[in-house]
């Protein structure tokens, strides 16, 4: 959807689209967490079984496949690409419709919205542009090494050596 078309969307249509996009991003995050759990369990199985602790192209494939899938998935979730759904783009859109992110707007939309706003923002009457800018800055800071790694090693074949694959703990 073009920027012009988005600007003319009704508030109800925007909220519906945001809810859809948040569900998609949530599902993508859940999928990546599932991959992480499978990879960790696989590592524990290998560590507990000395017969499996051998050099293997299969294990290399699993490790590289896992790290590539997770790194690309996180980058896909965080950074915009055309019309794709991404967290950074969604946060940017929030700034353009701050009037939808208030206690009053939540109250007008009913009990579920009021509860969600109260749960996440008990001391506030509105989400501010400064909060969103802070969230964007924190997201960029957390994901900078990941983006650099993907750009250098996955999206392109950079001549410069790269450090270890970034992790988040």
C-alpha positions as a Python dict, from the first residue, in 0.01 Angstrom:
ca = {
    (1, 'X'): (0, 0, 0),
    (2, 'X'): (138, 339, -96),
    (3, 'X'): (204, 615, 157),
    (4, 'X'): (-79, 816, 1),
    (5, 'X'): (-324, 527, 38),
    (6, 'X'): (-218, 472, 400),
    (7, 'X'): (-273, 839, 479),
    (8, 'X'): (-634, 811, 362),
    (9, 'X'): (-709, 490, 557),
    (10, 'X'): (-972, 517, 827),
    (11, 'X'): (-861, 479, 1187),
    (12, 'X'): (-1054, 151, 1213),
    (13, 'X'): (-882, 13, 903),
    (14, 'X'): (-541, 120, 1038),
    (15, 'X'): (-604, -49, 1374),
    (16, 'X'): (-722, -365, 1201),
    (17, 'X'): (-411, -370, 981),
    (18, 'X'): (-184, -306, 1280),
    (19, 'X'): (-344, -594, 1470),
    (20, 'X'): (-292, -819, 1169),
    (21, 'X'): (72, -712, 1133),
    (22, 'X'): (141, -760, 1505),
    (23, 'X'): (-2, -1114, 1485),
    (24, 'X'): (222, -1191, 1187),
    (25, 'X'): (531, -1054, 1366),
    (26, 'X'): (437, -1246, 1683),
    (27, 'X'): (401, -1569, 1485),
    (28, 'X'): (735, -1511, 1315),
    (29, 'X'): (903, -1455, 1653),
    (30, 'X'): (741, -1772, 1788),
    (31, 'X'): (869, -1966, 1488),
    (32, 'X'): (1223, -1839, 1544),
    (33, 'X'): (1205, -1927, 1914),
    (34, 'X'): (1089, -2275, 1814),
    (35, 'X'): (1391, -2312, 1586),
    (36, 'X'): (1614, -2203, 1872),
    (37, 'X'): (1466, -2466, 2102),
    (38, 'X'): (1506, -2743, 1843),
    (39, 'X'): (1867, -2641, 1786),
    (40, 'X'): (1940, -2636, 2162),
    (41, 'X'): (1782, -2979, 2210),
    (42, 'X'): (1985, -3112, 1918),
    (43, 'X'): (2303, -2977, 2078),
    (44, 'X'): (2216, -3147, 2409),
    (45, 'X'): (2154, -3479, 2232),
    (46, 'X'): (2489, -3456, 2056),
    (47, 'X'): (2670, -3353, 2375),
    (48, 'X'): (2518, -3650, 2563),
    (49, 'X'): (2609, -3903, 2293),
    (50, 'X'): (2986, -3942, 2230),
    (51, 'X'): (2919, -4151, 1919),
    (52, 'X'): (2767, -3841, 1755),
    (53, 'X'): (3058, -3614, 1841),
    (54, 'X'): (3238, -3645, 1509),
    (55, 'X'): (3311, -3409, 1222),
    (56, 'X'): (3009, -3420, 996),
    (57, 'X'): (2887, -3226, 696),
    (58, 'X'): (2536, -3296, 826),
    (59, 'X'): (2603, -3120, 1157),
    (60, 'X'): (2766, -2832, 970),
    (61, 'X'): (2455, -2807, 753),
    (62, 'X'): (2229, -2805, 1061),
    (63, 'X'): (2438, -2534, 1232),
    (64, 'X'): (2470, -2313, 925),
    (65, 'X'): (2108, -2368, 827),
    (66, 'X'): (1987, -2279, 1176),
    (67, 'X'): (2200, -1967, 1210),
    (68, 'X'): (2114, -1848, 858),
    (69, 'X'): (1741, -1903, 913),
    (70, 'X'): (1738, -1721, 1245),
    (71, 'X'): (1957, -1432, 1134),
    (72, 'X'): (1757, -1380, 815),
    (73, 'X'): (1431, -1418, 1010),
    (74, 'X'): (1526, -1155, 1266),
    (75, 'X'): (1642, -918, 995),
    (76, 'X'): (1316, -978, 806),
    (77, 'X'): (1112, -902, 1119),
    (78, 'X'): (1306, -589, 1211),
    (79, 'X'): (1405, -410, 890),
    (80, 'X'): (1178, -279, 615),
    (81, 'X'): (1189, -408, 261),
    (82, 'X'): (937, -260, 23),
    (83, 'X'): (584, -340, 131),
    (84, 'X'): (685, -615, 374),
    (85, 'X'): (558, -623, 733),
    (86, 'X'): (833, -535, 978),
    (87, 'X'): (863, -409, 1333),
    (88, 'X'): (1058, -97, 1239),
    (89, 'X'): (796, 4, 982),
    (90, 'X'): (512, -61, 1225),
    (91, 'X'): (672, 155, 1493),
    (92, 'X'): (720, 429, 1234),
    (93, 'X'): (352, 409, 1142),
    (94, 'X'): (256, 442, 1509),
    (95, 'X'): (419, 786, 1509),
    (96, 'X'): (191, 897, 1227),
    (97, 'X'): (-125, 800, 1419),
    (98, 'X'): (-45, 888, 1780),
    (99, 'X'): (-409, 981, 1842),
    (100, 'X'): (-490, 606, 1823),
    (101, 'X'): (-238, 526, 2098),
    (102, 'X'): (-411, 696, 2390),
    (103, 'X'): (-607, 577, 2692),
    (104, 'X'): (-909, 767, 2560),
    (105, 'X'): (-894, 590, 2221),
    (106, 'X'): (-856, 254, 2396),
    (107, 'X'): (-1156, 327, 2616),
    (108, 'X'): (-1365, 416, 2311),
    (109, 'X'): (-1276, 84, 2149),
    (110, 'X'): (-1399, -127, 2439),
    (111, 'X'): (-1300, -340, 2736),
    (112, 'X'): (-1026, -547, 2567),
    (113, 'X'): (-849, -238, 2436),
    (114, 'X'): (-885, -58, 2769),
    (115, 'X'): (-739, -359, 2952),
    (116, 'X'): (-443, -386, 2713),
    (117, 'X'): (-361, -17, 2744),
    (118, 'X'): (-390, -26, 3125),
    (119, 'X'): (-175, -339, 3144),
    (120, 'X'): (111, -199, 2937),
    (121, 'X'): (86, 172, 3022),
    (122, 'X'): (-69, 199, 3369),
    (123, 'X'): (81, 541, 3447),
    (124, 'X'): (28, 706, 3108),
    (125, 'X'): (-256, 858, 2915),
    (126, 'X'): (-84, 830, 2577),
    (127, 'X'): (213, 676, 2402),
    (128, 'X'): (450, 952, 2295),
    (129, 'X'): (661, 1008, 1986),
    (130, 'X'): (963, 1015, 2220),
    (131, 'X'): (883, 665, 2349),
    (132, 'X'): (856, 531, 1997),
    (133, 'X'): (1179, 705, 1894),
    (134, 'X'): (1346, 550, 2201),
    (135, 'X'): (1215, 206, 2106),
    (136, 'X'): (1343, 251, 1751),
    (137, 'X'): (1686, 358, 1879),
    (138, 'X'): (1701, 58, 2113),
    (139, 'X'): (1594, -176, 1833),
    (140, 'X'): (1862, -34, 1602),
    (141, 'X'): (2128, -65, 1870),
    (142, 'X'): (2034, -425, 1949),
    (143, 'X'): (2019, -530, 1584),
    (144, 'X'): (2307, -332, 1432),
    (145, 'X'): (2561, -617, 1460),
    (146, 'X'): (2305, -859, 1322),
    (147, 'X'): (2228, -635, 1023),
    (148, 'X'): (2599, -579, 958),
    (149, 'X'): (2663, -955, 972),
    (150, 'X'): (2373, -1039, 739),
    (151, 'X'): (2471, -765, 495),
    (152, 'X'): (2833, -878, 501),
    (153, 'X'): (2792, -1255, 496),
    (154, 'X'): (2441, -1360, 399),
    (155, 'X'): (2310, -1097, 161),
    (156, 'X'): (2652, -1027, 8),
    (157, 'X'): (2995, -1192, -2),
    (158, 'X'): (3212, -925, 154),
    (159, 'X'): (3590, -945, 110),
    (160, 'X'): (3650, -829, 468),
    (161, 'X'): (3667, -1092, 743),
    (162, 'X'): (3374, -1103, 979),
    (163, 'X'): (3360, -1168, 1350),
    (164, 'X'): (3153, -1434, 1521),
    (165, 'X'): (2783, -1467, 1450),
    (166, 'X'): (2596, -1215, 1670),
    (167, 'X'): (2390, -1354, 1958),
    (168, 'X'): (2133, -1208, 2192),
    (169, 'X'): (2213, -1412, 2503),
}
